[in-house]
XYZ file of C-alpha atoms in Angstrom:
108
model
C -61.520 -7.210 -97.802
C -57.843 -7.575 -97.128
C -55.928 -8.171 -93.986
C -52.587 -7.288 -92.646
C -51.021 -10.510 -91.481
C -47.777 -11.433 -89.832
C -47.155 -15.161 -90.404
C -45.500 -17.039 -87.522
C -42.445 -19.067 -88.332
C -44.299 -22.214 -87.578
C -46.073 -21.806 -90.906
C -44.569 -22.366 -94.389
C -43.123 -19.190 -95.934
C -45.295 -19.920 -99.026
C -48.367 -18.854 -96.991
C -47.072 -15.332 -97.235
C -46.795 -15.523 -101.081
C -50.339 -16.953 -101.397
C -51.833 -14.352 -99.055
C -50.186 -11.689 -101.174
C -51.633 -13.063 -104.391
C -55.052 -12.851 -102.724
C -54.497 -9.168 -102.030
C -53.533 -9.335 -98.369
C -50.477 -7.613 -96.883
C -48.446 -10.438 -95.318
C -44.964 -10.718 -93.882
C -43.030 -13.573 -92.395
C -41.683 -13.391 -88.927
C -38.102 -14.327 -89.841
C -38.176 -11.662 -92.553
C -39.318 -8.796 -90.404
C -37.908 -9.778 -87.015
C -35.532 -12.641 -86.636
C -35.764 -16.436 -86.503
C -36.622 -17.709 -83.013
C -37.933 -14.323 -81.776
C -40.208 -14.551 -78.636
C -43.971 -14.602 -78.907
C -44.024 -11.359 -77.027
C -41.881 -9.611 -79.564
C -44.171 -10.981 -82.419
C -47.180 -9.590 -80.510
C -45.579 -6.242 -79.992
C -44.728 -6.061 -83.734
C -48.152 -7.071 -84.773
C -49.993 -4.617 -82.507
C -47.594 -1.747 -83.390
C -48.120 -2.300 -87.065
C -51.852 -3.238 -87.098
C -51.202 -6.902 -88.102
C -53.170 -9.987 -87.159
C -50.893 -12.989 -86.215
C -51.440 -16.066 -88.301
C -50.229 -18.941 -86.144
C -50.368 -22.558 -85.112
C -48.905 -21.613 -81.759
C -51.474 -22.172 -78.888
C -49.539 -19.731 -76.707
C -51.200 -16.902 -78.690
C -54.630 -18.068 -77.622
C -54.018 -16.685 -74.106
C -55.836 -13.443 -74.251
C -54.564 -12.509 -70.777
C -50.988 -12.717 -72.019
C -51.706 -11.049 -75.389
C -54.489 -8.553 -74.968
C -55.689 -6.510 -77.868
C -53.879 -8.850 -80.310
C -55.840 -10.211 -83.382
C -54.931 -13.887 -83.845
C -55.848 -16.067 -86.820
C -55.279 -19.577 -85.373
C -54.780 -22.454 -87.749
C -54.610 -25.753 -85.856
C -53.540 -28.108 -88.531
C -50.220 -28.031 -90.108
C -51.135 -30.889 -92.309
C -52.808 -28.625 -94.799
C -50.883 -26.928 -97.609
C -49.793 -23.337 -97.614
C -52.475 -22.672 -100.181
C -55.302 -24.141 -98.055
C -54.133 -22.092 -95.033
C -54.102 -18.888 -97.117
C -57.508 -19.795 -98.514
C -58.856 -20.151 -95.003
C -57.630 -16.603 -94.149
C -59.268 -15.337 -97.362
C -62.501 -17.036 -96.662
C -62.612 -15.367 -93.124
C -63.055 -12.054 -95.012
C -66.523 -13.117 -96.017
C -67.558 -12.984 -92.312
C -65.115 -10.365 -91.028
C -64.588 -7.948 -93.990
C -62.484 -5.497 -91.934
C -59.501 -6.000 -89.648
C -61.353 -4.209 -86.805
C -64.260 -6.653 -87.204
C -61.984 -9.714 -86.471
C -62.562 -11.243 -83.052
C -59.623 -11.408 -80.824
C -58.977 -15.043 -81.840
C -60.491 -16.533 -85.009
C -60.154 -20.346 -85.443
C -59.669 -20.963 -89.077
C -59.964 -24.757 -89.228
């Protein structure tokens, strides 16, 4: 199981590196869009490229605002980049395919 993940800029960029080491395809918002880009632009990019959004931003939890967007929500920024990447990897045990992910998956 591997996911395609776009990591919001509210996460440490090291999360992308750890996800890559685990076999996931991960990109960082400031690297593929621009720093400070709107949530709507992130959602458009994610949907257009079949990515789930890994974020700590509660705005992405609004399924009326972001329909058909897969969101991996990590509520605590106190954990290390490694721990956040591990939580994403562990989700694969329960949701082995991108398509099987619920619209919002709470990771912590």
